[in-house]
Coordinates of C-alpha atoms in Angstrom, one line a residue:
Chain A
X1 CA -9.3 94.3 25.1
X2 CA -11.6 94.0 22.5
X3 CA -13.5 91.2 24.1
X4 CA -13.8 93.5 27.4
X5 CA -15.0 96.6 25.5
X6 CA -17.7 94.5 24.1
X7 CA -18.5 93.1 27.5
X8 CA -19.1 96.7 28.9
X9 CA -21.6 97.8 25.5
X10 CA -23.3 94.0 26.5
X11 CA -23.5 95.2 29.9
X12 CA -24.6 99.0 28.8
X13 CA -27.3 97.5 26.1
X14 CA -28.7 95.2 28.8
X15 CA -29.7 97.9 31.2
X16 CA -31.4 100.5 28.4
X17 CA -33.1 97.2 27.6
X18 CA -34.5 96.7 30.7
X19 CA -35.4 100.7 31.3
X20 CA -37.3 100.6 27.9
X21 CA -39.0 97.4 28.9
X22 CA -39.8 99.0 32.3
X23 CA -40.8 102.1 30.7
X24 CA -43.3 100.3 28.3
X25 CA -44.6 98.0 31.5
X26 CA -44.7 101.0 33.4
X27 CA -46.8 102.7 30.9
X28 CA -49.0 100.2 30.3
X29 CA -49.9 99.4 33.6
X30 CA -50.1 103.1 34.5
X31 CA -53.2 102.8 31.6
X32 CA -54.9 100.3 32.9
X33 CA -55.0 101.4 36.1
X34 CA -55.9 105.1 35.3
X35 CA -58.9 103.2 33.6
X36 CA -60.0 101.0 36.0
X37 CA -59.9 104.6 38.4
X38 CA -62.2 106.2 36.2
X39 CA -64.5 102.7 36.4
X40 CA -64.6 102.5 40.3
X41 CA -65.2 106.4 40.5
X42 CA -68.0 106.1 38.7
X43 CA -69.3 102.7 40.5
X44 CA -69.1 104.7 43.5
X45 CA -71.3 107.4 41.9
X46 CA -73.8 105.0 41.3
X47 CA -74.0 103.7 44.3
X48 CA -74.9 106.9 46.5
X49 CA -77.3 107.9 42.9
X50 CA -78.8 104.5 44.3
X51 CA -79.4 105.8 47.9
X52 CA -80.4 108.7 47.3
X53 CA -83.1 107.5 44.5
X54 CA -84.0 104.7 47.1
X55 CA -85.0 107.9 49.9
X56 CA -86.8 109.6 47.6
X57 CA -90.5 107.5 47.9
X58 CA -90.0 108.4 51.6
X59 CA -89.1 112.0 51.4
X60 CA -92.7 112.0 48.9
X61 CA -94.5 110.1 51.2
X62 CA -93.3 112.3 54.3
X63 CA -94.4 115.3 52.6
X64 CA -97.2 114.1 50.7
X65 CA -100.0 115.2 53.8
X66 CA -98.7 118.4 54.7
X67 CA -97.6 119.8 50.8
X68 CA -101.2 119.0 49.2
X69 CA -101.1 122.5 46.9
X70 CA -97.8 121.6 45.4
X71 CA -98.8 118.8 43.2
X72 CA -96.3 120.5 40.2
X73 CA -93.4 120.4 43.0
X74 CA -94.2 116.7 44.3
X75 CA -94.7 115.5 40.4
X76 CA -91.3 117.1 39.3
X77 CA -89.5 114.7 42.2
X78 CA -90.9 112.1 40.7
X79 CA -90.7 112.5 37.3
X80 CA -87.2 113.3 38.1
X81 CA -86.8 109.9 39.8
X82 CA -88.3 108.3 37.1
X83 CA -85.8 109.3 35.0
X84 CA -83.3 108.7 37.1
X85 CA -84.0 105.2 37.3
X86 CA -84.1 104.6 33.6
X87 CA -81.0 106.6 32.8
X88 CA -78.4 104.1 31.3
X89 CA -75.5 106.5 29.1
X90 CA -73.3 108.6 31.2
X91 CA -74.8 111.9 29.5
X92 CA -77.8 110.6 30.5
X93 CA -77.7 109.9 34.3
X94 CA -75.8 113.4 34.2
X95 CA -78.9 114.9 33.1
X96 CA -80.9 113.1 35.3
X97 CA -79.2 113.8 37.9
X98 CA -79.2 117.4 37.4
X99 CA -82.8 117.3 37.0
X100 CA -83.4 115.2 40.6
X101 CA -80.8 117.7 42.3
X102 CA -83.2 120.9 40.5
X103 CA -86.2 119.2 41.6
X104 CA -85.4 118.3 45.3
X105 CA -84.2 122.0 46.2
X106 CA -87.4 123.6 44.8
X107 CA -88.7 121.0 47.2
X108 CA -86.8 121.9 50.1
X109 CA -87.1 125.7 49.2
X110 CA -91.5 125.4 49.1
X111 CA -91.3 123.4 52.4
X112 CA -90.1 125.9 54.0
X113 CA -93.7 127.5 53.7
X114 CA -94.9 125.0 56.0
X115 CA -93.9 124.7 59.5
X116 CA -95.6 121.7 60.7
X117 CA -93.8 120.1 58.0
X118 CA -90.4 121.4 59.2
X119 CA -90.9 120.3 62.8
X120 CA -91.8 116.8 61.7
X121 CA -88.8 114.7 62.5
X122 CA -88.8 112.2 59.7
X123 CA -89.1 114.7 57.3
X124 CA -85.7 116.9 59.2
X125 CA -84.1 113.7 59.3
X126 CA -85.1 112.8 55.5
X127 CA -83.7 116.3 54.5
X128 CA -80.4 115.7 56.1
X129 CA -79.6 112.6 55.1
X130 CA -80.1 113.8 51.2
X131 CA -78.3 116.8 51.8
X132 CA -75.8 114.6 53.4
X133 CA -76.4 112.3 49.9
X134 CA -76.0 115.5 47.4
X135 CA -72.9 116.5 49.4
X136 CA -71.1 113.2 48.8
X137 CA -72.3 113.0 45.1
X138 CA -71.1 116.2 44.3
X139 CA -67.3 115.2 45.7
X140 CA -67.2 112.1 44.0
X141 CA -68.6 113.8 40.6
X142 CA -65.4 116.0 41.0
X143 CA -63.5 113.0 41.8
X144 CA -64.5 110.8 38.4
X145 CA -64.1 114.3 36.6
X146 CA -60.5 114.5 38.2
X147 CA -59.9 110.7 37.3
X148 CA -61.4 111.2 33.7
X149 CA -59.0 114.3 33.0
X150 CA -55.7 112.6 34.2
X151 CA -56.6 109.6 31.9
X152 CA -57.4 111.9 29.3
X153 CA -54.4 113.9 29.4
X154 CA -52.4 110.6 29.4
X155 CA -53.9 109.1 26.6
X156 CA -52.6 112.5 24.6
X157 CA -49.4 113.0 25.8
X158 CA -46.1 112.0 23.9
X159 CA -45.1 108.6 23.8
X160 CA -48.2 107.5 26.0
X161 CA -50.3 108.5 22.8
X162 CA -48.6 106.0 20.9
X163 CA -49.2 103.0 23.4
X164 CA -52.7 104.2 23.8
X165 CA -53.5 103.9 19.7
X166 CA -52.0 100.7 20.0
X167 CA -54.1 99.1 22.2
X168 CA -57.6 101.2 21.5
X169 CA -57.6 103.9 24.3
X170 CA -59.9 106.3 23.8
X171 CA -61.4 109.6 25.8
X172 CA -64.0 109.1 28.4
X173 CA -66.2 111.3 28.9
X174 CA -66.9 113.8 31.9
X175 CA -70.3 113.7 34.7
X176 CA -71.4 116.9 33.4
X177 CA -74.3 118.5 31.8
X178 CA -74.7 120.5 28.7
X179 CA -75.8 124.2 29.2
X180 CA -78.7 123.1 26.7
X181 CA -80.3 120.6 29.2
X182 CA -79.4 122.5 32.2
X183 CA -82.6 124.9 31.2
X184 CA -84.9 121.9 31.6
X185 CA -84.2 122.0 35.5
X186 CA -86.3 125.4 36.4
X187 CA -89.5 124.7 37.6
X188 CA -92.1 127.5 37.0
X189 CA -94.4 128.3 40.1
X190 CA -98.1 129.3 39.5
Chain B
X1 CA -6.7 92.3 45.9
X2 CA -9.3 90.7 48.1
X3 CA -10.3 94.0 49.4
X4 CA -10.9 95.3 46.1
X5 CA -13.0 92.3 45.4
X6 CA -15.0 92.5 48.2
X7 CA -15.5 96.2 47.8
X8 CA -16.5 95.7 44.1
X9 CA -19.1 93.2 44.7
X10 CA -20.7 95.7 47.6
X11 CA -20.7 98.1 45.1
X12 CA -22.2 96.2 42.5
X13 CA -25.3 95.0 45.1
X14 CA -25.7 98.7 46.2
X15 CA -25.8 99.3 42.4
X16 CA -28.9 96.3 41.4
X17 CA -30.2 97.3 44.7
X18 CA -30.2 100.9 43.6
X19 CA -31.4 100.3 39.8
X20 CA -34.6 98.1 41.2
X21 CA -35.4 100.7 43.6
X22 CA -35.5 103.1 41.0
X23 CA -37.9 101.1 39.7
X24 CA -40.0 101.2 42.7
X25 CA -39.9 104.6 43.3
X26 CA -41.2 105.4 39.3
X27 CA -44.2 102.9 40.2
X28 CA -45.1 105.3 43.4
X29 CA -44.7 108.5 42.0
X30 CA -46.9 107.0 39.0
X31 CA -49.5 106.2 41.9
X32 CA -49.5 110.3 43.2
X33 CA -49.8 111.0 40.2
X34 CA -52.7 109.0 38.6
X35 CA -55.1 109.2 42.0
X36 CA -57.2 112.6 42.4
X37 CA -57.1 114.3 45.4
X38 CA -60.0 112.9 47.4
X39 CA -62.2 114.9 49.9
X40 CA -62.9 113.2 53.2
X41 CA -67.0 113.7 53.0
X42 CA -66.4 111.8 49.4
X43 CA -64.1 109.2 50.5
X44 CA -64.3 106.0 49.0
X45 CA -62.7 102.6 50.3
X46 CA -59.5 101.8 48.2
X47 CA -56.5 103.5 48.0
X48 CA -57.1 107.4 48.4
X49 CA -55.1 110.5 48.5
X50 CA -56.1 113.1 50.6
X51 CA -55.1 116.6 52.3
X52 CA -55.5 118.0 55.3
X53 CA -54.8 119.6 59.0
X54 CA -53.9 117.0 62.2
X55 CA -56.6 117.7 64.2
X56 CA -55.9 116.7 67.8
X57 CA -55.8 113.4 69.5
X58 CA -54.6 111.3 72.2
X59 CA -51.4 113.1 72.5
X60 CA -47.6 111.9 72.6
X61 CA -44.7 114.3 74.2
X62 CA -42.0 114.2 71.5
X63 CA -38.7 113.0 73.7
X64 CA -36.4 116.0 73.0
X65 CA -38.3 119.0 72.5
X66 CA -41.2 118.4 74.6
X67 CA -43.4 119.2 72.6
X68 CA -47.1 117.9 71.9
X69 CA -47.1 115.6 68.8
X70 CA -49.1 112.5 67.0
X71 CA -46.1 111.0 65.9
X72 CA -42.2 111.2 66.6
X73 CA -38.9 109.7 65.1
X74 CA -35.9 110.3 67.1
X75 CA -31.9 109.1 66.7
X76 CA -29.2 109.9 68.7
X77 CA -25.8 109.6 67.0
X78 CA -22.3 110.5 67.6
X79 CA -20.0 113.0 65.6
X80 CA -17.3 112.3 67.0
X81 CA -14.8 109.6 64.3
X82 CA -14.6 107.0 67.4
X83 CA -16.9 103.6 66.3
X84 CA -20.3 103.8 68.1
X85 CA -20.0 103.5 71.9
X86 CA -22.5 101.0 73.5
X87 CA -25.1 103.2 74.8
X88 CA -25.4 105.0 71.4
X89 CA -26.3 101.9 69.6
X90 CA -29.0 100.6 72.0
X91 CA -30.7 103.6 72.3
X92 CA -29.8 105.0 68.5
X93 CA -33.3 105.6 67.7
X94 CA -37.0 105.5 68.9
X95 CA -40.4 105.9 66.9
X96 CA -43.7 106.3 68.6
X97 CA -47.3 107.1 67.1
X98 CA -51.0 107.5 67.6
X99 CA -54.0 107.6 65.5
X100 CA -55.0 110.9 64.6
X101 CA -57.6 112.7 62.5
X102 CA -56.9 114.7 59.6
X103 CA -59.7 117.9 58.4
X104 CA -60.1 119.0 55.7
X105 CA -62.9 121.4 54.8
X106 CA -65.6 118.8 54.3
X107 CA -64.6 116.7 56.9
X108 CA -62.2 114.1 58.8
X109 CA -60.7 111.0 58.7
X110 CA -58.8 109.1 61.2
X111 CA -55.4 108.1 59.8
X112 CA -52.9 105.5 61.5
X113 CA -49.5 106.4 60.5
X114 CA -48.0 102.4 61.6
X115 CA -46.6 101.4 58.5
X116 CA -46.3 104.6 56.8
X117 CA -43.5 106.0 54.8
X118 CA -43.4 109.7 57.1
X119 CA -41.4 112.2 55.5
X120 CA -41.3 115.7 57.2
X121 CA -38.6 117.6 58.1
X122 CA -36.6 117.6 61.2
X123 CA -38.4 119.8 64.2
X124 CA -35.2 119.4 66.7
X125 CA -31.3 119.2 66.5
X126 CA -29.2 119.4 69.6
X127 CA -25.6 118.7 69.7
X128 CA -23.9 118.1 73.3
X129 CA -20.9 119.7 74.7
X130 CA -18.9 119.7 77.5
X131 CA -19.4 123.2 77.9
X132 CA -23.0 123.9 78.9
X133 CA -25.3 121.8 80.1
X134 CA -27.8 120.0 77.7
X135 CA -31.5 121.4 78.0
X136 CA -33.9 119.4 80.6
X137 CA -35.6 116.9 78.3
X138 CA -32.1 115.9 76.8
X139 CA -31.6 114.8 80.2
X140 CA -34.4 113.0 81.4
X141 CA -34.0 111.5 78.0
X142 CA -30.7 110.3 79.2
X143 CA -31.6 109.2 82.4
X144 CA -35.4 107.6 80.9
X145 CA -33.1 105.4 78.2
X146 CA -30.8 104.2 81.2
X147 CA -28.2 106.0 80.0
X148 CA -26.8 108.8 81.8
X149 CA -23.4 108.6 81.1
X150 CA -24.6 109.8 77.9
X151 CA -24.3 113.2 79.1
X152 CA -20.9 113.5 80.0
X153 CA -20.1 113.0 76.2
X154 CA -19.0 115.5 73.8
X155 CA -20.7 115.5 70.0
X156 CA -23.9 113.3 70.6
X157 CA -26.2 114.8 68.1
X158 CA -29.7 114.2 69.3
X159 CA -32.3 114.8 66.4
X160 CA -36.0 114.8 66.2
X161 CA -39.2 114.6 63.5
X162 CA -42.2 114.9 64.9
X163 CA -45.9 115.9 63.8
X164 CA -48.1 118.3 65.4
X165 CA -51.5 119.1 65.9
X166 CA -52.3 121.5 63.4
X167 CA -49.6 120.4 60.7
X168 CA -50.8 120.3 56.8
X169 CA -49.9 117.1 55.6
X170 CA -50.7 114.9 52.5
X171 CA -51.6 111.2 53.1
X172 CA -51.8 108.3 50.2
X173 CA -53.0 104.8 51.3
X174 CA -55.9 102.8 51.9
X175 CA -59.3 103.8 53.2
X176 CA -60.8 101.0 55.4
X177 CA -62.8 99.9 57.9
X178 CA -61.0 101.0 61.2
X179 CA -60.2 97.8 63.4
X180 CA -59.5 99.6 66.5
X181 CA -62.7 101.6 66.4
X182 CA -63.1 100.8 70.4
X183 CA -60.0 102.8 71.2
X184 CA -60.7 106.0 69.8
X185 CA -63.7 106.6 71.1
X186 CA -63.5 110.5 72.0
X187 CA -61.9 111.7 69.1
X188 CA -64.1 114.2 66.9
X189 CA -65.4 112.6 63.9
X190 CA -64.2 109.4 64.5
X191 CA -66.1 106.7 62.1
X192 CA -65.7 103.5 61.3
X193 CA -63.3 104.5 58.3
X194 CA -59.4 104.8 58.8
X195 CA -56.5 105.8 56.3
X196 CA -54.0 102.9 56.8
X197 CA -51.8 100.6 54.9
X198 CA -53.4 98.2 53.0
X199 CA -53.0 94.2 52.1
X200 CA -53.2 94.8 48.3
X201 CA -51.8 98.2 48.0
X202 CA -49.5 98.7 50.4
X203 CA -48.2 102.1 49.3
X204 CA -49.0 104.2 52.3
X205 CA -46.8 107.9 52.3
X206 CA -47.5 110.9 54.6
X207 CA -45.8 114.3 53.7
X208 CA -46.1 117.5 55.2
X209 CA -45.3 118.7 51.2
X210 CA -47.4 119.5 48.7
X211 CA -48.3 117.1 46.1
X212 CA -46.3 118.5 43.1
X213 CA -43.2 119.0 45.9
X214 CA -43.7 115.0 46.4
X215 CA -43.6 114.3 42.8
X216 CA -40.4 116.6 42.4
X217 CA -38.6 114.6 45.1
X218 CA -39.5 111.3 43.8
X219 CA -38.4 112.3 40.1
X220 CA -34.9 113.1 41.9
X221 CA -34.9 109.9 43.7
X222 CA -35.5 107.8 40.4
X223 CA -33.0 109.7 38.8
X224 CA -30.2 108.9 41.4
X225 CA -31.5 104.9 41.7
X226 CA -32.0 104.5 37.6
X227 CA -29.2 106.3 36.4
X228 CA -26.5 106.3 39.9
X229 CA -27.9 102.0 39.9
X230 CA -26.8 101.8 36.4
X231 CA -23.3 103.6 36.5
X232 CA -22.6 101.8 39.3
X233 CA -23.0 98.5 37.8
X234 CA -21.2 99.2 34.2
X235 CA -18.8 101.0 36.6
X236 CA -18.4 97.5 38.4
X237 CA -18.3 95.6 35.4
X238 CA -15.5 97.9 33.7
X239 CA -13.3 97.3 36.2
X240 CA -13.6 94.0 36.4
X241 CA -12.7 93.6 33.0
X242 CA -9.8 96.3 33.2
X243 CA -8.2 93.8 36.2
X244 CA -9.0 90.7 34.4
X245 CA -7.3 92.3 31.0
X246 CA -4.1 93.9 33.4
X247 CA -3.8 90.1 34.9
X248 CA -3.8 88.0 32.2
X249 CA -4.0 89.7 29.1
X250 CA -7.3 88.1 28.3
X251 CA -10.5 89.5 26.9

């Protein structure tokens, strides 16, 4: 009987064997994945930050014509831009991006002083499609923030923590702005 | 002695079968988990996870209650302790599905729910009786199927899961390039994205629960598979031992 008790504690050690080693799979999987989530968010990001940069010398040259007096408005798109394009750190593009979104409503918003500008098609269809752009970045900024907080949270949480230290996890950081460089966005009218 | 044998071995394959689904199930509730809630003017190709209302579409009539749906199950079964008669097994059960849209408020997104794991509750439950007569679309049912004879039983349960225009639901799987964009021309929104199972992840669920309801039911279900899998198989094992020991005296 002894023999058959031993078989059973085999049989019982077996399986919590195989649920650790699932566990410990599991969990490392489930960190490489949340990681690679937070890497494709932020690729897809990028990408409409790419489109909408690549409108921009058209929306400029749409406006260009009609806007003459607004040289401060027209130069704060493109310094914008500018910085956009040579944004490389996440804190960075944040804050770039910030700017360009500032600068292109204070566009929109002075535009709406001229009505031959409003009536010109290319410039309607211009405005829509960046609206259309901002609309899109803005959910995908909350998605990567989303993706960013889940990993974080996983990466802190008991025994996940443990797992994470082991193999060099460490926090990403969020698409946001701080409330210093938020002030840098208002653009002063003569 | 044989039928104890052949009952312990079914037991012991429900048991692995059990303990590896277990397993599964942990992998998809770690997938709800770990993917954000997506909105549909921000969707992404890849596996997403979205929320919405069924907006409506090309429109099915679900077979029992008649009522206007994007996608029905249906199973007819008997109560009664008799094995299946012939007509119940051949017409036991019936699903049918279009593509619809789901909205949320920045948008929608065609879905189609072929290949999808649906879980919703059950809209429809009749249970005939020789004394009244079964509502109309039990009966054209019946008739539809072939098999009117059907209604002269007693105990035929006739049950129904169907989704609605209008329904919240929560879908996970893949957001790709719809391949059958010619056929729904006419729906609202319709673009050349769809929500639909994918080749490398091929987790595709569709709820009418919220989220953390999903990731409740899924903890319960790897409880059960992990922990009923495993007590099923030391409780196999035990008493294989225990006959072996009572036979021969060994081990």
């Amino acid at each position: 009987m002894a023999i058959g008790v031993g078989i059973i504690v085999g049989v019982v050690v077996l399986l919590v064997v195989i649920v650790f080693v699932g566990w410990f799979v599991g969990l490392y999987n489930s960190l490489v994945r949340l990681k690679n989530n937070i890497k494709k968010s932020w690729a897809n990001i990028n990408v409409l930050l790419k489109q909408r940069t690549d409108e921009l010398p058209k929306l400029i040259n749409s406006v260009k014509g009609y806007m003459k007096h607004e040289r401060e408005v027209l130069l704060g798109v493109t310094k914008a831009r500018t910085a956009m394009m040579q944004a490389k750190s996440k804190p960075d593009k944040a804050k770039a991006d910030n700017m360009l979104t500032g600068a292109l409503k204070t566009l929109f918003a002075v535009s709406e002083n001229y009505p031959k500008l409003q009536a010109n098609e290319n410039f309607m269809h211009l405005q829509e499609r960046i609206s259309g752009l901002e609309n899109e970045l803005a959910d995908r900024r909350e998605f990567y923030n989303d993706s960013v907080n889940t990993y974080n949270i996983r990466i802190h949480q008991i025994p996940a923590v443990f797992v994470a230290r082991m193999l060099g996890y460490k926090e990403e950081e969020m698409f946001k702005v701080s409330e210093a460089d938020k002030k840098d966005v208002e653009v002063k009218f003569d | 002695m044989t039928d104890f044998l052949v009952y312990s071995i079914a037991a012991l394959v429900v048991g692995v079968g059990l303990f590896t689904k277990g397993f599964i199930w942990m992998r998809e509730k770690k997938f709800i988990e770990e993917l954000p809630t997506s909105n549909v003017r921000g969707l992404a190709m890849g596996p997403v996870e979205i929320k919405g209302k069924v907006e409506k579409a090309k429109l099915l009539t679900a077979p029992f209650s008649g009522e206007p749906c994007v996608y029905y199950k249906y199973t007819v079964v008997s109560k009664e302790s008799m094995p299946p008669i012939p007509p119940i097994q051949e017409c036991s059960q019936g699903i049918d599905c279009v593509s619809f849209s789901i909205r949320d408020k920045t948008g929608a997104v065609l879905v189609d729910p072929r290949e999808a794991v649906i879980e919703i509750p059950k809209r429809y439950r009749y249970v005939s009786s020789l004394r009244r007569r079964p509502p109309k679309a039990i009966a054209e049912f019946c008739k539809r199927v072939g098999y009117p004879e059907l209604l002269k039983k007693k105990k035929i349960q006739y049950t129904e899961w169907c989704i609605k225009p209008g329904d919240l639901l929560y879908v996970m799987g893949t957001a790709g390039e719809n391949p059958h964009i010619k056929d729904t021309k006419g729906l609202k929104n319709t673009d050349d994205i769809m929500i639909q199972k994918g080749k490398d992840f091929d987790f595709f669920y569709i709820s009418n629960k919220h989220e953390p309801d999903v990731l409740r039911k899924f903890k319960s279900k790897i409880r059960w598979g992990i922990f009923g899998g495993g007590a099923m198989i030391v409780s196999v094992v035990a008493f294989w031992v225990f006959i072996i020991w009572s036979w021969t005296g060994i081990i």
